[in-house]
Amino acid sequence: MSTDAPLTPVDFWFDPMCPWAWITSRWVHEVAALRPIEPRWHVMSLAVLNEDKDIPENYRKMLETAWGPVRVCIAAEQKYGSEVLGRLYTELGVRFHHEKLPREKATFAAALEAAGLDPALAEAADSTDYDEALRASHQDGIERVGQEVGTPVIEVEGSAFFGPVVTPIPRGEAAVKLWDGVLAVAQTDGFYELKRTRTRDPIFD
């Protein structure tokens, strides 16, 4: 990748508990090593997205544990700036999706420390003080795509989409090929949706 090429901003809204968003985010990192893009990370919330929806009770109970991680992300963003979200997301994602650690304050503190951030910010998990900013960040992403979506949301070239949802993580030429496809639909006036039923569980390298 030429270091002289102008960087294309890629805005990415994530909830760190979502395995599909995690895979997509690792694809974005792969593309960033091969193409002149600048990922910019933002927080959205599956708990907020589903709080007024009729969803299965077991999923609702799982979402009760989803507030902590996103609050911690917002607290870190407020203290250090949005540039820290990418590395904090990486540390949380490794612990959630690869190491299968519980979504609890000890895990948040370890992720914060590994990201070079104040581990005391883990206390934000239990605080509603960050919910207004969390909802605003969430709403910013959702307003770009509409309500019937989940995470991730990405925006590139002025177009925002839910997805891409893919597994396993595309690497190398496969990652660039998918990126070129995303750019193609982003640049197509009136393009809205491609979708099929998922037949695989998330695959992590």
PDB file of N, CA and C in Angstrom, residues 48-129:
ATOM      1  N   VAL A  48     -29.465  -1.301  23.411  1.00  0.00           N
ATOM      2  CA  VAL A  48     -30.314  -0.177  23.025  1.00  0.00           C
ATOM      3  C   VAL A  48     -31.162  -0.539  21.813  1.00  0.00           C
ATOM      4  N   LEU A  49     -30.559  -1.187  20.843  1.00  0.00           N
ATOM      5  CA  LEU A  49     -31.255  -1.543  19.614  1.00  0.00           C
ATOM      6  C   LEU A  49     -32.480  -2.408  19.875  1.00  0.00           C
ATOM      7  N   ASN A  50     -32.381  -3.284  20.872  1.00  0.00           N
ATOM      8  CA  ASN A  50     -33.442  -4.277  21.099  1.00  0.00           C
ATOM      9  C   ASN A  50     -34.312  -3.995  22.316  1.00  0.00           C
ATOM     10  N   GLU A  51     -34.096  -2.869  22.995  1.00  0.00           N
ATOM     11  CA  GLU A  51     -34.789  -2.683  24.275  1.00  0.00           C
ATOM     12  C   GLU A  51     -36.304  -2.595  24.138  1.00  0.00           C
ATOM     13  N   ASP A  52     -36.830  -2.149  23.009  1.00  0.00           N
ATOM     14  CA  ASP A  52     -38.279  -2.041  22.832  1.00  0.00           C
ATOM     15  C   ASP A  52     -38.830  -3.089  21.870  1.00  0.00           C
ATOM     16  N   LYS A  53     -38.015  -4.111  21.554  1.00  0.00           N
ATOM     17  CA  LYS A  53     -38.432  -5.124  20.592  1.00  0.00           C
ATOM     18  C   LYS A  53     -38.894  -6.399  21.297  1.00  0.00           C
ATOM     19  N   ASP A  54     -39.746  -7.141  20.617  1.00  0.00           N
ATOM     20  CA  ASP A  54     -40.216  -8.432  21.113  1.00  0.00           C
ATOM     21  C   ASP A  54     -39.178  -9.477  20.731  1.00  0.00           C
ATOM     22  N   ILE A  55     -38.311  -9.819  21.659  1.00  0.00           N
ATOM     23  CA  ILE A  55     -37.226 -10.759  21.394  1.00  0.00           C
ATOM     24  C   ILE A  55     -37.312 -11.907  22.392  1.00  0.00           C
ATOM     25  N   PRO A  56     -36.711 -13.061  22.077  1.00  0.00           N
ATOM     26  CA  PRO A  56     -36.748 -14.203  23.006  1.00  0.00           C
ATOM     27  C   PRO A  56     -36.169 -13.835  24.367  1.00  0.00           C
ATOM     28  N   GLU A  57     -36.738 -14.416  25.402  1.00  0.00           N
ATOM     29  CA  GLU A  57     -36.334 -14.070  26.766  1.00  0.00           C
ATOM     30  C   GLU A  57     -34.864 -14.391  27.027  1.00  0.00           C
ATOM     31  N   ASN A  58     -34.375 -15.489  26.462  1.00  0.00           N
ATOM     32  CA  ASN A  58     -32.966 -15.834  26.695  1.00  0.00           C
ATOM     33  C   ASN A  58     -32.022 -14.814  26.056  1.00  0.00           C
ATOM     34  N   TYR A  59     -32.430 -14.255  24.903  1.00  0.00           N
ATOM     35  CA  TYR A  59     -31.621 -13.217  24.271  1.00  0.00           C
ATOM     36  C   TYR A  59     -31.681 -11.925  25.080  1.00  0.00           C
ATOM     37  N   ARG A  60     -32.866 -11.624  25.624  1.00  0.00           N
ATOM     38  CA  ARG A  60     -32.995 -10.420  26.449  1.00  0.00           C
ATOM     39  C   ARG A  60     -32.110 -10.525  27.689  1.00  0.00           C
ATOM     40  N   LYS A  61     -32.053 -11.698  28.298  1.00  0.00           N
ATOM     41  CA  LYS A  61     -31.202 -11.871  29.474  1.00  0.00           C
ATOM     42  C   LYS A  61     -29.723 -11.708  29.106  1.00  0.00           C
ATOM     43  N   MET A  62     -29.335 -12.222  27.941  1.00  0.00           N
ATOM     44  CA  MET A  62     -27.960 -12.056  27.501  1.00  0.00           C
ATOM     45  C   MET A  62     -27.630 -10.579  27.293  1.00  0.00           C
ATOM     46  N   LEU A  63     -28.593  -9.833  26.777  1.00  0.00           N
ATOM     47  CA  LEU A  63     -28.358  -8.412  26.522  1.00  0.00           C
ATOM     48  C   LEU A  63     -28.190  -7.604  27.806  1.00  0.00           C
ATOM     49  N   GLU A  64     -28.640  -8.155  28.932  1.00  0.00           N
ATOM     50  CA  GLU A  64     -28.431  -7.461  30.201  1.00  0.00           C
ATOM     51  C   GLU A  64     -26.939  -7.297  30.499  1.00  0.00           C
ATOM     52  N   THR A  65     -26.121  -8.207  29.964  1.00  0.00           N
ATOM     53  CA  THR A  65     -24.668  -8.116  30.176  1.00  0.00           C
ATOM     54  C   THR A  65     -23.991  -7.265  29.096  1.00  0.00           C
ATOM     55  N   ALA A  66     -24.782  -6.760  28.142  1.00  0.00           N
ATOM     56  CA  ALA A  66     -24.201  -6.002  27.034  1.00  0.00           C
ATOM     57  C   ALA A  66     -23.987  -4.533  27.373  1.00  0.00           C
ATOM     58  N   TRP A  67     -24.614  -4.040  28.443  1.00  0.00           N
ATOM     59  CA  TRP A  67     -24.465  -2.625  28.787  1.00  0.00           C
ATOM     60  C   TRP A  67     -23.045  -2.294  29.249  1.00  0.00           C
ATOM     61  N   GLY A  68     -22.449  -3.182  30.029  1.00  0.00           N
ATOM     62  CA  GLY A  68     -21.142  -2.899  30.615  1.00  0.00           C
ATOM     63  C   GLY A  68     -20.064  -2.571  29.600  1.00  0.00           C
ATOM     64  N   PRO A  69     -19.821  -3.436  28.605  1.00  0.00           N
ATOM     65  CA  PRO A  69     -18.732  -3.162  27.667  1.00  0.00           C
ATOM     66  C   PRO A  69     -18.885  -1.854  26.905  1.00  0.00           C
ATOM     67  N   VAL A  70     -20.107  -1.539  26.460  1.00  0.00           N
ATOM     68  CA  VAL A  70     -20.269  -0.308  25.675  1.00  0.00           C
ATOM     69  C   VAL A  70     -20.141   0.933  26.559  1.00  0.00           C
ATOM     70  N   ARG A  71     -20.577   0.840  27.793  1.00  0.00           N
ATOM     71  CA  ARG A  71     -20.362   1.964  28.712  1.00  0.00           C
ATOM     72  C   ARG A  71     -18.877   2.204  28.937  1.00  0.00           C
ATOM     73  N   VAL A  72     -18.116   1.126  29.084  1.00  0.00           N
ATOM     74  CA  VAL A  72     -16.678   1.256  29.279  1.00  0.00           C
ATOM     75  C   VAL A  72     -16.037   1.897  28.051  1.00  0.00           C
ATOM     76  N   CYS A  73     -16.485   1.505  26.867  1.00  0.00           N
ATOM     77  CA  CYS A  73     -15.957   2.107  25.641  1.00  0.00           C
ATOM     78  C   CYS A  73     -16.244   3.604  25.585  1.00  0.00           C
ATOM     79  N   ILE A  74     -17.458   3.986  25.943  1.00  0.00           N
ATOM     80  CA  ILE A  74     -17.811   5.409  25.943  1.00  0.00           C
ATOM     81  C   ILE A  74     -16.990   6.173  26.974  1.00  0.00           C
ATOM     82  N   ALA A  75     -16.809   5.573  28.151  1.00  0.00           N
ATOM     83  CA  ALA A  75     -15.999   6.228  29.191  1.00  0.00           C
ATOM     84  C   ALA A  75     -14.575   6.450  28.704  1.00  0.00           C
ATOM     85  N   ALA A  76     -14.005   5.450  28.016  1.00  0.00           N
ATOM     86  CA  ALA A  76     -12.643   5.594  27.487  1.00  0.00           C
ATOM     87  C   ALA A  76     -12.597   6.663  26.403  1.00  0.00           C
ATOM     88  N   GLU A  77     -13.614   6.699  25.559  1.00  0.00           N
ATOM     89  CA  GLU A  77     -13.662   7.713  24.510  1.00  0.00           C
ATOM     90  C   GLU A  77     -13.733   9.112  25.109  1.00  0.00           C
ATOM     91  N   GLN A  78     -14.529   9.266  26.158  1.00  0.00           N
ATOM     92  CA  GLN A  78     -14.669  10.586  26.774  1.00  0.00           C
ATOM     93  C   GLN A  78     -13.377  11.028  27.457  1.00  0.00           C
ATOM     94  N   LYS A  79     -12.628  10.089  28.013  1.00  0.00           N
ATOM     95  CA  LYS A  79     -11.400  10.451  28.719  1.00  0.00           C
ATOM     96  C   LYS A  79     -10.230  10.670  27.768  1.00  0.00           C
ATOM     97  N   TYR A  80     -10.136   9.861  26.719  1.00  0.00           N
ATOM     98  CA  TYR A  80      -8.941   9.871  25.884  1.00  0.00           C
ATOM     99  C   TYR A  80      -9.185  10.330  24.445  1.00  0.00           C
ATOM    100  N   GLY A  81     -10.434  10.312  23.986  1.00  0.00           N
ATOM    101  CA  GLY A  81     -10.716  10.618  22.590  1.00  0.00           C
ATOM    102  C   GLY A  81     -11.046   9.358  21.803  1.00  0.00           C
ATOM    103  N   SER A  82     -11.686   9.549  20.668  1.00  0.00           N
ATOM    104  CA  SER A  82     -12.176   8.415  19.892  1.00  0.00           C
ATOM    105  C   SER A  82     -11.057   7.554  19.316  1.00  0.00           C
ATOM    106  N   GLU A  83      -9.837   8.099  19.231  1.00  0.00           N
ATOM    107  CA  GLU A  83      -8.740   7.340  18.642  1.00  0.00           C
ATOM    108  C   GLU A  83      -8.371   6.103  19.463  1.00  0.00           C
ATOM    109  N   VAL A  84      -8.809   6.014  20.728  1.00  0.00           N
ATOM    110  CA  VAL A  84      -8.469   4.844  21.540  1.00  0.00           C
ATOM    111  C   VAL A  84      -9.456   3.700  21.344  1.00  0.00           C
ATOM    112  N   LEU A  85     -10.580   3.957  20.696  1.00  0.00           N
ATOM    113  CA  LEU A  85     -11.624   2.931  20.608  1.00  0.00           C
ATOM    114  C   LEU A  85     -11.157   1.709  19.826  1.00  0.00           C
ATOM    115  N   GLY A  86     -10.370   1.911  18.784  1.00  0.00           N
ATOM    116  CA  GLY A  86      -9.929   0.779  17.980  1.00  0.00           C
ATOM    117  C   GLY A  86      -9.125  -0.223  18.782  1.00  0.00           C
ATOM    118  N   ARG A  87      -8.144   0.259  19.543  1.00  0.00           N
ATOM    119  CA  ARG A  87      -7.317  -0.696  20.284  1.00  0.00           C
ATOM    120  C   ARG A  87      -8.053  -1.266  21.491  1.00  0.00           C
ATOM    121  N   LEU A  88      -8.979  -0.506  22.108  1.00  0.00           N
ATOM    122  CA  LEU A  88      -9.759  -1.061  23.199  1.00  0.00           C
ATOM    123  C   LEU A  88     -10.701  -2.137  22.671  1.00  0.00           C
ATOM    124  N   TYR A  89     -11.327  -1.879  21.523  1.00  0.00           N
ATOM    125  CA  TYR A  89     -12.185  -2.884  20.909  1.00  0.00           C
ATOM    126  C   TYR A  89     -11.412  -4.168  20.634  1.00  0.00           C
ATOM    127  N   THR A  90     -10.190  -4.035  20.137  1.00  0.00           N
ATOM    128  CA  THR A  90      -9.371  -5.218  19.882  1.00  0.00           C
ATOM    129  C   THR A  90      -9.139  -6.011  21.158  1.00  0.00           C
ATOM    130  N   GLU A  91      -8.785  -5.328  22.232  1.00  0.00           N
ATOM    131  CA  GLU A  91      -8.494  -6.037  23.490  1.00  0.00           C
ATOM    132  C   GLU A  91      -9.756  -6.684  24.070  1.00  0.00           C
ATOM    133  N   LEU A  92     -10.894  -5.988  23.981  1.00  0.00           N
ATOM    134  CA  LEU A  92     -12.145  -6.587  24.448  1.00  0.00           C
ATOM    135  C   LEU A  92     -12.526  -7.773  23.573  1.00  0.00           C
ATOM    136  N   GLY A  93     -12.421  -7.601  22.257  1.00  0.00           N
ATOM    137  CA  GLY A  93     -12.834  -8.654  21.341  1.00  0.00           C
ATOM    138  C   GLY A  93     -12.027  -9.928  21.504  1.00  0.00           C
ATOM    139  N   VAL A  94     -10.724  -9.813  21.673  1.00  0.00           N
ATOM    140  CA  VAL A  94      -9.891 -10.996  21.898  1.00  0.00           C
ATOM    141  C   VAL A  94     -10.365 -11.743  23.144  1.00  0.00           C
ATOM    142  N   ARG A  95     -10.657 -11.004  24.202  1.00  0.00           N
ATOM    143  CA  ARG A  95     -11.076 -11.639  25.448  1.00  0.00           C
ATOM    144  C   ARG A  95     -12.474 -12.254  25.341  1.00  0.00           C
ATOM    145  N   PHE A  96     -13.387 -11.572  24.664  1.00  0.00           N
ATOM    146  CA  PHE A  96     -14.754 -12.088  24.547  1.00  0.00           C
ATOM    147  C   PHE A  96     -14.834 -13.280  23.584  1.00  0.00           C
ATOM    148  N   HIS A  97     -14.251 -13.125  22.404  1.00  0.00           N
ATOM    149  CA  HIS A  97     -14.529 -14.056  21.319  1.00  0.00           C
ATOM    150  C   HIS A  97     -13.485 -15.161  21.161  1.00  0.00           C
ATOM    151  N   HIS A  98     -12.263 -14.917  21.562  1.00  0.00           N
ATOM    152  CA  HIS A  98     -11.229 -15.938  21.459  1.00  0.00           C
ATOM    153  C   HIS A  98     -10.972 -16.627  22.793  1.00  0.00           C
ATOM    154  N   GLU A  99     -10.849 -15.831  23.832  1.00  0.00           N
ATOM    155  CA  GLU A  99     -10.554 -16.406  25.151  1.00  0.00           C
ATOM    156  C   GLU A  99     -11.815 -16.786  25.915  1.00  0.00           C
ATOM    157  N   LYS A 100     -12.978 -16.358  25.418  1.00  0.00           N
ATOM    158  CA  LYS A 100     -14.280 -16.711  26.017  1.00  0.00           C
ATOM    159  C   LYS A 100     -14.378 -16.284  27.484  1.00  0.00           C
ATOM    160  N   LEU A 101     -13.804 -15.130  27.796  1.00  0.00           N
ATOM    161  CA  LEU A 101     -13.868 -14.625  29.167  1.00  0.00           C
ATOM    162  C   LEU A 101     -15.219 -13.966  29.420  1.00  0.00           C
ATOM    163  N   PRO A 102     -15.663 -13.947  30.664  1.00  0.00           N
ATOM    164  CA  PRO A 102     -16.975 -13.364  30.971  1.00  0.00           C
ATOM    165  C   PRO A 102     -16.969 -11.852  30.794  1.00  0.00           C
ATOM    166  N   ARG A 103     -18.147 -11.322  30.467  1.00  0.00           N
ATOM    167  CA  ARG A 103     -18.295  -9.866  30.347  1.00  0.00           C
ATOM    168  C   ARG A 103     -18.510  -9.294  31.744  1.00  0.00           C
ATOM    169  N   GLU A 104     -17.409  -9.100  32.434  1.00  0.00           N
ATOM    170  CA  GLU A 104     -17.437  -8.593  33.798  1.00  0.00           C
ATOM    171  C   GLU A 104     -16.287  -7.613  33.976  1.00  0.00           C
ATOM    172  N   LYS A 105     -16.314  -6.901  35.099  1.00  0.00           N
ATOM    173  CA  LYS A 105     -15.375  -5.797  35.281  1.00  0.00           C
ATOM    174  C   LYS A 105     -13.910  -6.227  35.272  1.00  0.00           C
ATOM    175  N   ALA A 106     -13.611  -7.422  35.765  1.00  0.00           N
ATOM    176  CA  ALA A 106     -12.216  -7.877  35.738  1.00  0.00           C
ATOM    177  C   ALA A 106     -11.718  -8.009  34.304  1.00  0.00           C
ATOM    178  N   THR A 107     -12.581  -8.495  33.421  1.00  0.00           N
ATOM    179  CA  THR A 107     -12.216  -8.615  32.006  1.00  0.00           C
ATOM    180  C   THR A 107     -12.060  -7.243  31.372  1.00  0.00           C
ATOM    181  N   PHE A 108     -12.977  -6.334  31.705  1.00  0.00           N
ATOM    182  CA  PHE A 108     -12.887  -4.970  31.152  1.00  0.00           C
ATOM    183  C   PHE A 108     -11.597  -4.292  31.603  1.00  0.00           C
ATOM    184  N   ALA A 109     -11.255  -4.451  32.882  1.00  0.00           N
ATOM    185  CA  ALA A 109     -10.057  -3.807  33.417  1.00  0.00           C
ATOM    186  C   ALA A 109      -8.802  -4.345  32.736  1.00  0.00           C
ATOM    187  N   ALA A 110      -8.766  -5.663  32.498  1.00  0.00           N
ATOM    188  CA  ALA A 110      -7.611  -6.253  31.823  1.00  0.00           C
ATOM    189  C   ALA A 110      -7.486  -5.727  30.399  1.00  0.00           C
ATOM    190  N   ALA A 111      -8.614  -5.584  29.714  1.00  0.00           N
ATOM    191  CA  ALA A 111      -8.598  -5.059  28.345  1.00  0.00           C
ATOM    192  C   ALA A 111      -8.140  -3.605  28.327  1.00  0.00           C
ATOM    193  N   LEU A 112      -8.642  -2.829  29.251  1.00  0.00           N
ATOM    194  CA  LEU A 112      -8.232  -1.425  29.343  1.00  0.00           C
ATOM    195  C   LEU A 112      -6.732  -1.304  29.574  1.00  0.00           C
ATOM    196  N   GLU A 113      -6.224  -2.086  30.510  1.00  0.00           N
ATOM    197  CA  GLU A 113      -4.801  -2.015  30.824  1.00  0.00           C
ATOM    198  C   GLU A 113      -3.966  -2.431  29.614  1.00  0.00           C
ATOM    199  N   ALA A 114      -4.386  -3.486  28.920  1.00  0.00           N
ATOM    200  CA  ALA A 114      -3.653  -3.946  27.738  1.00  0.00           C
ATOM    201  C   ALA A 114      -3.667  -2.897  26.628  1.00  0.00           C
ATOM    202  N   ALA A 115      -4.727  -2.093  26.589  1.00  0.00           N
ATOM    203  CA  ALA A 115      -4.836  -1.029  25.591  1.00  0.00           C
ATOM    204  C   ALA A 115      -4.120   0.245  26.010  1.00  0.00           C
ATOM    205  N   GLY A 116      -3.484   0.218  27.173  1.00  0.00           N
ATOM    206  CA  GLY A 116      -2.765   1.390  27.659  1.00  0.00           C
ATOM    207  C   GLY A 116      -3.665   2.433  28.279  1.00  0.00           C
ATOM    208  N   LEU A 117      -4.828   2.012  28.763  1.00  0.00           N
ATOM    209  CA  LEU A 117      -5.814   2.923  29.322  1.00  0.00           C
ATOM    210  C   LEU A 117      -6.017   2.627  30.806  1.00  0.00           C
ATOM    211  N   ASP A 118      -6.656   3.548  31.495  1.00  0.00           N
ATOM    212  CA  ASP A 118      -6.868   3.439  32.939  1.00  0.00           C
ATOM    213  C   ASP A 118      -7.816   2.283  33.245  1.00  0.00           C
ATOM    214  N   PRO A 119      -7.353   1.228  33.915  1.00  0.00           N
ATOM    215  CA  PRO A 119      -8.237   0.096  34.215  1.00  0.00           C
ATOM    216  C   PRO A 119      -9.393   0.459  35.139  1.00  0.00           C
ATOM    217  N   ALA A 120      -9.275   1.582  35.857  1.00  0.00           N
ATOM    218  CA  ALA A 120     -10.371   2.012  36.731  1.00  0.00           C
ATOM    219  C   ALA A 120     -11.625   2.366  35.936  1.00  0.00           C
ATOM    220  N   LEU A 121     -11.476   2.597  34.625  1.00  0.00           N
ATOM    221  CA  LEU A 121     -12.647   2.892  33.799  1.00  0.00           C
ATOM    222  C   LEU A 121     -13.607   1.703  33.713  1.00  0.00           C
ATOM    223  N   ALA A 122     -13.172   0.531  34.164  1.00  0.00           N
ATOM    224  CA  ALA A 122     -14.069  -0.628  34.213  1.00  0.00           C
ATOM    225  C   ALA A 122     -15.278  -0.362  35.094  1.00  0.00           C
ATOM    226  N   GLU A 123     -15.136   0.545  36.054  1.00  0.00           N
ATOM    227  CA  GLU A 123     -16.257   0.872  36.939  1.00  0.00           C
ATOM    228  C   GLU A 123     -17.414   1.510  36.171  1.00  0.00           C
ATOM    229  N   ALA A 124     -17.133   2.062  34.994  1.00  0.00           N
ATOM    230  CA  ALA A 124     -18.198   2.663  34.179  1.00  0.00           C
ATOM    231  C   ALA A 124     -19.254   1.647  33.773  1.00  0.00           C
ATOM    232  N   ALA A 125     -18.920   0.364  33.822  1.00  0.00           N
ATOM    233  CA  ALA A 125     -19.860  -0.685  33.416  1.00  0.00           C
ATOM    234  C   ALA A 125     -21.167  -0.630  34.188  1.00  0.00           C
ATOM    235  N   ASP A 126     -21.111  -0.202  35.437  1.00  0.00           N
ATOM    236  CA  ASP A 126     -22.299  -0.176  36.288  1.00  0.00           C
ATOM    237  C   ASP A 126     -22.943   1.198  36.371  1.00  0.00           C
ATOM    238  N   SER A 127     -22.445   2.160  35.605  1.00  0.00           N
ATOM    239  CA  SER A 127     -22.911   3.536  35.723  1.00  0.00           C
ATOM    240  C   SER A 127     -23.776   3.931  34.532  1.00  0.00           C
ATOM    241  N   THR A 128     -24.920   4.542  34.839  1.00  0.00           N
ATOM    242  CA  THR A 128     -25.776   5.067  33.767  1.00  0.00           C
ATOM    243  C   THR A 128     -25.321   6.455  33.303  1.00  0.00           C
ATOM    244  N   ASP A 129     -24.252   6.976  33.892  1.00  0.00           N
ATOM    245  CA  ASP A 129     -23.777   8.308  33.535  1.00  0.00           C
ATOM    246  C   ASP A 129     -23.356   8.406  32.069  1.00  0.00           C
TER     247      ASP A 129
END
